[in-house]
PDB file of C-alpha atoms in Angstrom:
ATOM      1  CA  MET A  11      17.767  -7.360 -13.386  1.00  0.00           C
ATOM      2  CA  THR A  12      17.827  -4.026 -11.726  1.00  0.00           C
ATOM      3  CA  ASP A  13      18.874  -0.964 -13.736  1.00  0.00           C
ATOM      4  CA  SER A  14      20.496   0.321 -10.596  1.00  0.00           C
ATOM      5  CA  HIS A  15      24.320   1.126 -10.787  1.00  0.00           C
ATOM      6  CA  VAL A  16      24.479  -0.153  -7.116  1.00  0.00           C
ATOM      7  CA  SER A  17      25.108  -3.945  -6.788  1.00  0.00           C
ATOM      8  CA  PHE A  18      23.323  -5.465  -3.902  1.00  0.00           C
ATOM      9  CA  SER A  19      22.692  -8.864  -2.378  1.00  0.00           C
ATOM     10  CA  ALA A  20      19.334 -10.090  -0.999  1.00  0.00           C
ATOM     11  CA  MET A  21      18.668 -11.815   2.467  1.00  0.00           C
ATOM     12  CA  VAL A  22      15.518 -13.506   3.347  1.00  0.00           C
ATOM     13  CA  LEU A  23      14.866 -14.262   7.042  1.00  0.00           C
ATOM     14  CA  ALA A  24      13.066 -17.646   7.809  1.00  0.00           C
ATOM     15  CA  GLY A  25      13.145 -18.093  11.525  1.00  0.00           C
ATOM     16  CA  GLY A  26       9.824 -17.070  12.963  1.00  0.00           C
ATOM     17  CA  GLN A  27       7.897 -19.393  15.032  1.00  0.00           C
ATOM     18  CA  SER A  28       4.700 -18.681  12.963  1.00  0.00           C
ATOM     19  CA  SER A  29       2.678 -18.999  16.180  1.00  0.00           C
ATOM     20  CA  ARG A  30      -0.285 -16.746  15.157  1.00  0.00           C
ATOM     21  CA  MET A  31      -0.468 -18.773  11.817  1.00  0.00           C
ATOM     22  CA  GLY A  32      -0.475 -22.147  13.512  1.00  0.00           C
ATOM     23  CA  GLN A  33       1.725 -23.688  10.929  1.00  0.00           C
ATOM     24  CA  ASP A  34       5.084 -22.799   9.206  1.00  0.00           C
ATOM     25  CA  LYS A  35       4.506 -19.619   7.171  1.00  0.00           C
ATOM     26  CA  ALA A  36       7.308 -20.264   4.940  1.00  0.00           C
ATOM     27  CA  LEU A  37       5.951 -23.546   3.684  1.00  0.00           C
ATOM     28  CA  ILE A  38       2.433 -22.260   3.021  1.00  0.00           C
ATOM     29  CA  PRO A  39       1.504 -22.533  -0.710  1.00  0.00           C
ATOM     30  CA  ILE A  40       0.538 -19.281  -2.339  1.00  0.00           C
ATOM     31  CA  GLN A  41      -0.830 -19.991  -5.851  1.00  0.00           C
ATOM     32  CA  GLY A  42       0.928 -23.397  -5.612  1.00  0.00           C
ATOM     33  CA  MET A  43       4.317 -22.170  -4.484  1.00  0.00           C
ATOM     34  CA  PRO A  44       5.663 -22.046  -1.037  1.00  0.00           C
ATOM     35  CA  LEU A  45       5.789 -18.630   0.298  1.00  0.00           C
ATOM     36  CA  LEU A  46       9.476 -18.775   1.094  1.00  0.00           C
ATOM     37  CA  ARG A  47      10.330 -19.930  -2.372  1.00  0.00           C
ATOM     38  CA  GLN A  48       8.018 -17.162  -3.814  1.00  0.00           C
ATOM     39  CA  VAL A  49       9.785 -14.392  -1.897  1.00  0.00           C
ATOM     40  CA  CYS A  50      13.354 -15.935  -2.928  1.00  0.00           C
ATOM     41  CA  THR A  51      12.204 -16.052  -6.732  1.00  0.00           C
ATOM     42  CA  ILE A  52      11.338 -12.467  -6.642  1.00  0.00           C
ATOM     43  CA  ALA A  53      14.624 -11.588  -4.799  1.00  0.00           C
ATOM     44  CA  LEU A  54      16.538 -13.548  -7.443  1.00  0.00           C
ATOM     45  CA  LYS A  55      14.807 -11.209 -10.277  1.00  0.00           C
ATOM     46  CA  CYS A  56      16.561  -8.255  -8.372  1.00  0.00           C
ATOM     47  CA  THR A  57      20.119  -9.736  -7.778  1.00  0.00           C
ATOM     48  CA  ARG A  58      21.909 -12.934  -8.480  1.00  0.00           C
ATOM     49  CA  GLU A  59      22.921 -13.388  -4.768  1.00  0.00           C
ATOM     50  CA  VAL A  60      20.202 -14.321  -2.325  1.00  0.00           C
ATOM     51  CA  PHE A  61      20.766 -15.641   1.167  1.00  0.00           C
ATOM     52  CA  VAL A  62      18.253 -17.480   3.332  1.00  0.00           C
ATOM     53  CA  VAL A  63      18.988 -17.091   7.100  1.00  0.00           C
ATOM     54  CA  THR A  64      17.244 -19.788   9.141  1.00  0.00           C
ATOM     55  CA  PRO A  65      17.611 -22.132  12.149  1.00  0.00           C
ATOM     56  CA  TRP A  66      16.198 -24.935  10.046  1.00  0.00           C
ATOM     57  CA  PRO A  67      18.173 -25.179   6.694  1.00  0.00           C
ATOM     58  CA  GLU A  68      17.244 -28.837   6.210  1.00  0.00           C
ATOM     59  CA  ARG A  69      13.346 -28.009   6.295  1.00  0.00           C
ATOM     60  CA  TYR A  70      13.766 -25.597   3.486  1.00  0.00           C
ATOM     61  CA  ARG A  71      16.561 -26.769   1.434  1.00  0.00           C
ATOM     62  CA  ASP A  72      14.319 -28.741  -1.095  1.00  0.00           C
ATOM     63  CA  ILE A  73      12.044 -25.828  -1.913  1.00  0.00           C
ATOM     64  CA  LEU A  74      14.557 -23.229  -2.451  1.00  0.00           C
ATOM     65  CA  PRO A  75      15.676 -22.004  -5.980  1.00  0.00           C
ATOM     66  CA  LYS A  76      19.017 -23.490  -6.765  1.00  0.00           C
ATOM     67  CA  ASN A  77      20.932 -20.126  -6.608  1.00  0.00           C
ATOM     68  CA  CYS A  78      19.909 -19.301  -2.980  1.00  0.00           C
ATOM     69  CA  HIS A  79      22.434 -19.777  -0.334  1.00  0.00           C
ATOM     70  CA  LEU A  80      21.354 -21.043   3.154  1.00  0.00           C
ATOM     71  CA  ILE A  81      22.931 -19.619   6.279  1.00  0.00           C
ATOM     72  CA  GLN A  82      22.427 -21.518   9.458  1.00  0.00           C
ATOM     73  CA  GLU A  83      20.967 -19.165  12.207  1.00  0.00           C
ATOM     74  CA  MET A  84      22.707 -19.786  15.508  1.00  0.00           C
ATOM     75  CA  LEU A  85      21.404 -19.376  19.137  1.00  0.00           C
ATOM     76  CA  LEU A  86      23.437 -16.608  20.926  1.00  0.00           C
ATOM     77  CA  LEU A  87      25.670 -18.020  23.960  1.00  0.00           C
ATOM     78  CA  GLY A  88      23.547 -18.316  26.937  1.00  0.00           C
ATOM     79  CA  GLU A  89      20.142 -18.110  25.104  1.00  0.00           C
ATOM     80  CA  ALA A  90      17.882 -21.093  24.706  1.00  0.00           C
ATOM     81  CA  GLN A  91      15.538 -19.757  22.137  1.00  0.00           C
ATOM     82  CA  SER A  92      15.219 -17.702  19.065  1.00  0.00           C
ATOM     83  CA  HIS A  93      16.404 -14.220  19.487  1.00  0.00           C
ATOM     84  CA  GLY A  94      14.496 -12.515  16.564  1.00  0.00           C
ATOM     85  CA  PRO A  95      15.114 -10.989  13.239  1.00  0.00           C
ATOM     86  CA  LEU A  96      17.735  -8.550  14.248  1.00  0.00           C
ATOM     87  CA  VAL A  97      20.292 -10.941  15.435  1.00  0.00           C
ATOM     88  CA  ALA A  98      19.442 -13.253  12.414  1.00  0.00           C
ATOM     89  CA  PHE A  99      20.098 -10.262  10.082  1.00  0.00           C
ATOM     90  CA  ALA A 100      23.453  -9.681  11.882  1.00  0.00           C
ATOM     91  CA  GLN A 101      24.515 -13.395  11.463  1.00  0.00           C
ATOM     92  CA  GLY A 102      23.485 -13.176   7.745  1.00  0.00           C
ATOM     93  CA  LEU A 103      25.245  -9.823   7.253  1.00  0.00           C
ATOM     94  CA  THR A 104      28.657 -11.514   8.102  1.00  0.00           C
ATOM     95  CA  GLN A 105      28.488 -13.404   4.819  1.00  0.00           C
ATOM     96  CA  VAL A 106      27.412 -10.518   2.534  1.00  0.00           C
ATOM     97  CA  LYS A 107      30.188  -8.969   0.328  1.00  0.00           C
ATOM     98  CA  ARG A 108      28.329  -6.315  -1.495  1.00  0.00           C
ATOM     99  CA  ASP A 109      27.848  -2.847  -0.008  1.00  0.00           C
ATOM    100  CA  TRP A 110      24.207  -3.009   0.052  1.00  0.00           C
ATOM    101  CA  VAL A 111      21.665  -5.791   0.996  1.00  0.00           C
ATOM    102  CA  LEU A 112      18.025  -6.119   0.385  1.00  0.00           C
ATOM    103  CA  LEU A 113      16.351  -7.582   3.621  1.00  0.00           C
ATOM    104  CA  LEU A 114      13.240  -9.307   3.095  1.00  0.00           C
ATOM    105  CA  ALA A 115      10.961 -11.197   5.558  1.00  0.00           C
ATOM    106  CA  CYS A 116       9.636 -14.642   4.140  1.00  0.00           C
ATOM    107  CA  ASP A 117       6.018 -13.792   4.655  1.00  0.00           C
ATOM    108  CA  LEU A 118       5.549 -11.063   2.052  1.00  0.00           C
ATOM    109  CA  PRO A 119       3.197 -12.688  -0.537  1.00  0.00           C
ATOM    110  CA  GLN A 120       2.542  -9.519  -2.550  1.00  0.00           C
ATOM    111  CA  LEU A 121       6.059  -8.300  -3.249  1.00  0.00           C
ATOM    112  CA  GLN A 122       6.631  -6.750  -6.562  1.00  0.00           C
ATOM    113  CA  VAL A 123       9.964  -6.946  -8.580  1.00  0.00           C
ATOM    114  CA  GLU A 124       9.377  -3.522 -10.185  1.00  0.00           C
ATOM    115  CA  VAL A 125       8.966  -2.038  -6.733  1.00  0.00           C
ATOM    116  CA  LEU A 126      12.146  -3.484  -5.368  1.00  0.00           C
ATOM    117  CA  GLN A 127      14.077  -2.607  -8.389  1.00  0.00           C
ATOM    118  CA  ASN A 128      12.849   0.924  -8.155  1.00  0.00           C
ATOM    119  CA  TRP A 129      14.023   1.147  -4.629  1.00  0.00           C
ATOM    120  CA  GLY A 130      17.405  -0.248  -5.433  1.00  0.00           C
ATOM    121  CA  SER A 131      17.868   2.401  -8.120  1.00  0.00           C
ATOM    122  CA  GLN A 132      17.672   4.953  -5.485  1.00  0.00           C
ATOM    123  CA  LEU A 133      20.696   3.608  -3.494  1.00  0.00           C
ATOM    124  CA  THR A 134      22.933   5.814  -5.907  1.00  0.00           C
ATOM    125  CA  ASN A 135      21.542   8.803  -4.214  1.00  0.00           C
ATOM    126  CA  ALA A 136      21.797   7.847  -0.658  1.00  0.00           C
ATOM    127  CA  PRO A 137      24.074   9.996   1.400  1.00  0.00           C
ATOM    128  CA  LYS A 138      27.124   8.222   2.707  1.00  0.00           C
ATOM    129  CA  GLU A 139      25.883   8.511   6.399  1.00  0.00           C
ATOM    130  CA  VAL A 140      22.556   6.766   5.653  1.00  0.00           C
ATOM    131  CA  MET A 141      22.670   3.290   6.939  1.00  0.00           C
ATOM    132  CA  ALA A 142      19.332   2.153   5.667  1.00  0.00           C
ATOM    133  CA  VAL A 143      16.831   2.806   2.897  1.00  0.00           C
ATOM    134  CA  LEU A 144      13.510   1.723   4.078  1.00  0.00           C
ATOM    135  CA  PRO A 145       9.630   2.140   3.471  1.00  0.00           C
ATOM    136  CA  ARG A 146       7.720   3.585   6.593  1.00  0.00           C
ATOM    137  CA  SER A 147       4.422   3.146   7.958  1.00  0.00           C
ATOM    138  CA  PRO A 148       2.404   5.015  10.745  1.00  0.00           C
ATOM    139  CA  LYS A 149       3.903   2.521  13.298  1.00  0.00           C
ATOM    140  CA  GLY A 150       7.473   3.164  12.340  1.00  0.00           C
ATOM    141  CA  TRP A 151       9.976   1.790   9.725  1.00  0.00           C
ATOM    142  CA  GLU A 152       9.259  -1.403   7.826  1.00  0.00           C
ATOM    143  CA  PRO A 153      12.685  -3.159   8.701  1.00  0.00           C
ATOM    144  CA  LEU A 154      11.940  -6.358   6.927  1.00  0.00           C
ATOM    145  CA  CYS A 155      11.418  -4.919   3.550  1.00  0.00           C
ATOM    146  CA  GLY A 156      14.206  -2.574   2.641  1.00  0.00           C
ATOM    147  CA  PHE A 157      17.972  -2.094   1.911  1.00  0.00           C
ATOM    148  CA  TYR A 158      20.953  -1.732   4.407  1.00  0.00           C
ATOM    149  CA  ARG A 159      24.518  -0.917   4.074  1.00  0.00           C
ATOM    150  CA  ARG A 160      26.852  -3.903   4.894  1.00  0.00           C
ATOM    151  CA  GLN A 161      29.005  -1.235   6.775  1.00  0.00           C
ATOM    152  CA  CYS A 162      26.418  -1.125   9.580  1.00  0.00           C
ATOM    153  CA  LEU A 163      27.368  -4.548  10.918  1.00  0.00           C
ATOM    154  CA  PRO A 164      29.774  -3.256  13.637  1.00  0.00           C
ATOM    155  CA  GLN A 165      27.188  -0.903  15.024  1.00  0.00           C
ATOM    156  CA  LEU A 166      24.696  -3.741  14.947  1.00  0.00           C
ATOM    157  CA  ILE A 167      26.758  -6.127  16.747  1.00  0.00           C
ATOM    158  CA  ASP A 168      27.600  -3.450  19.328  1.00  0.00           C
ATOM    159  CA  TYR A 169      23.836  -2.914  19.918  1.00  0.00           C
ATOM    160  CA  ILE A 170      23.179  -6.653  20.225  1.00  0.00           C
ATOM    161  CA  ASN A 171      26.102  -7.306  22.568  1.00  0.00           C
ATOM    162  CA  GLN A 172      24.368  -4.487  24.756  1.00  0.00           C
ATOM    163  CA  GLY A 173      21.279  -6.654  24.933  1.00  0.00           C
ATOM    164  CA  GLY A 174      19.471  -4.817  22.010  1.00  0.00           C
ATOM    165  CA  ARG A 175      16.871  -6.891  19.941  1.00  0.00           C
ATOM    166  CA  SER A 176      14.594  -4.227  18.567  1.00  0.00           C
ATOM    167  CA  PHE A 177      14.814  -3.220  14.948  1.00  0.00           C
ATOM    168  CA  GLN A 178      12.879   0.019  15.595  1.00  0.00           C
ATOM    169  CA  GLN A 179      14.963   1.102  18.415  1.00  0.00           C
ATOM    170  CA  TRP A 180      18.263   0.214  16.491  1.00  0.00           C
ATOM    171  CA  LEU A 181      17.155   2.246  13.541  1.00  0.00           C
ATOM    172  CA  ALA A 182      16.142   5.247  15.735  1.00  0.00           C
ATOM    173  CA  GLN A 183      19.894   5.612  16.584  1.00  0.00           C
ATOM    174  CA  HIS A 184      20.949   5.969  12.956  1.00  0.00           C
ATOM    175  CA  PRO A 185      20.325   8.014   9.813  1.00  0.00           C
ATOM    176  CA  VAL A 186      17.600   6.245   7.699  1.00  0.00           C
ATOM    177  CA  GLN A 187      16.332   7.288   4.207  1.00  0.00           C
ATOM    178  CA  GLU A 188      12.551   6.725   3.306  1.00  0.00           C
ATOM    179  CA  VAL A 189      11.419   5.272   0.070  1.00  0.00           C
ATOM    180  CA  PRO A 190       7.984   6.163  -1.076  1.00  0.00           C
ATOM    181  CA  VAL A 191       5.382   3.369  -1.349  1.00  0.00           C
ATOM    182  CA  ARG A 192       2.497   3.995  -3.690  1.00  0.00           C
ATOM    183  CA  ASP A 193       0.846   0.639  -3.019  1.00  0.00           C
ATOM    184  CA  ARG A 194       1.020  -0.501   0.531  1.00  0.00           C
ATOM    185  CA  GLN A 195      -0.166  -3.979  -0.387  1.00  0.00           C
ATOM    186  CA  VAL A 196       3.481  -4.718  -1.215  1.00  0.00           C
ATOM    187  CA  LEU A 197       4.276  -4.665   2.498  1.00  0.00           C
ATOM    188  CA  PHE A 198       1.306  -7.012   3.603  1.00  0.00           C
ATOM    189  CA  ASN A 199       2.573  -9.651   5.985  1.00  0.00           C
ATOM    190  CA  CYS A 200       0.811 -12.932   5.985  1.00  0.00           C
ATOM    191  CA  ASN A 201       0.720 -13.551   9.768  1.00  0.00           C
ATOM    192  CA  THR A 202      -2.819 -15.225  10.520  1.00  0.00           C
ATOM    193  CA  PRO A 203      -5.185 -17.749   8.710  1.00  0.00           C
ATOM    194  CA  GLU A 204      -7.308 -14.578   8.299  1.00  0.00           C
ATOM    195  CA  ASP A 205      -4.461 -13.062   6.323  1.00  0.00           C
ATOM    196  CA  LEU A 206      -4.272 -16.188   4.027  1.00  0.00           C
ATOM    197  CA  LYS A 207      -7.998 -15.587   3.174  1.00  0.00           C
ATOM    198  CA  VAL A 208      -7.222 -12.203   1.772  1.00  0.00           C
ATOM    199  CA  ILE A 209      -4.619 -13.287  -0.566  1.00  0.00           C
ATOM    200  CA  ASN A 210      -5.863 -16.880  -1.646  1.00  0.00           C
TER     201      ASN A 210
END
């Protein structure tokens, strides 16, 4: 468990279409373990409370560690297809009770418990106005591998109700604190068959 004085939950998003992979990324075995289960197992080493947000809870129920809580992702009124990770995050955040939540994508095969714990230990130093504590890349924030305050939910809902769907644009409107990343491989997304060859 983390040495941080800040208690946080974790949330794993498993709602992508996996179009570039050609098969469900969450179910792909990495060293014999489905990728979603691997990410959840790492999250459980950082916190006892892990949520999985997905439109397909029955698809994943049998592969998740026992302590994970499934949250059914719902289509927004008037929308016929998936609305992306920002809306899924907002729906999951309504179930979170702790002040901070560690948000993770389900396609991060090189996550490291020690790195996440180290980031968690920095939450105590985050100023009150900081809404998220995230790593950054040359392309912008890494929104699906970092920490968010639960109190950001009202602003997030307002942004979504105005038609906003972009994590980057939403984050640009709020104070975000950067965490240093020594090994960029921690943030490696497994999106294509070529990516699979890199890690297998």
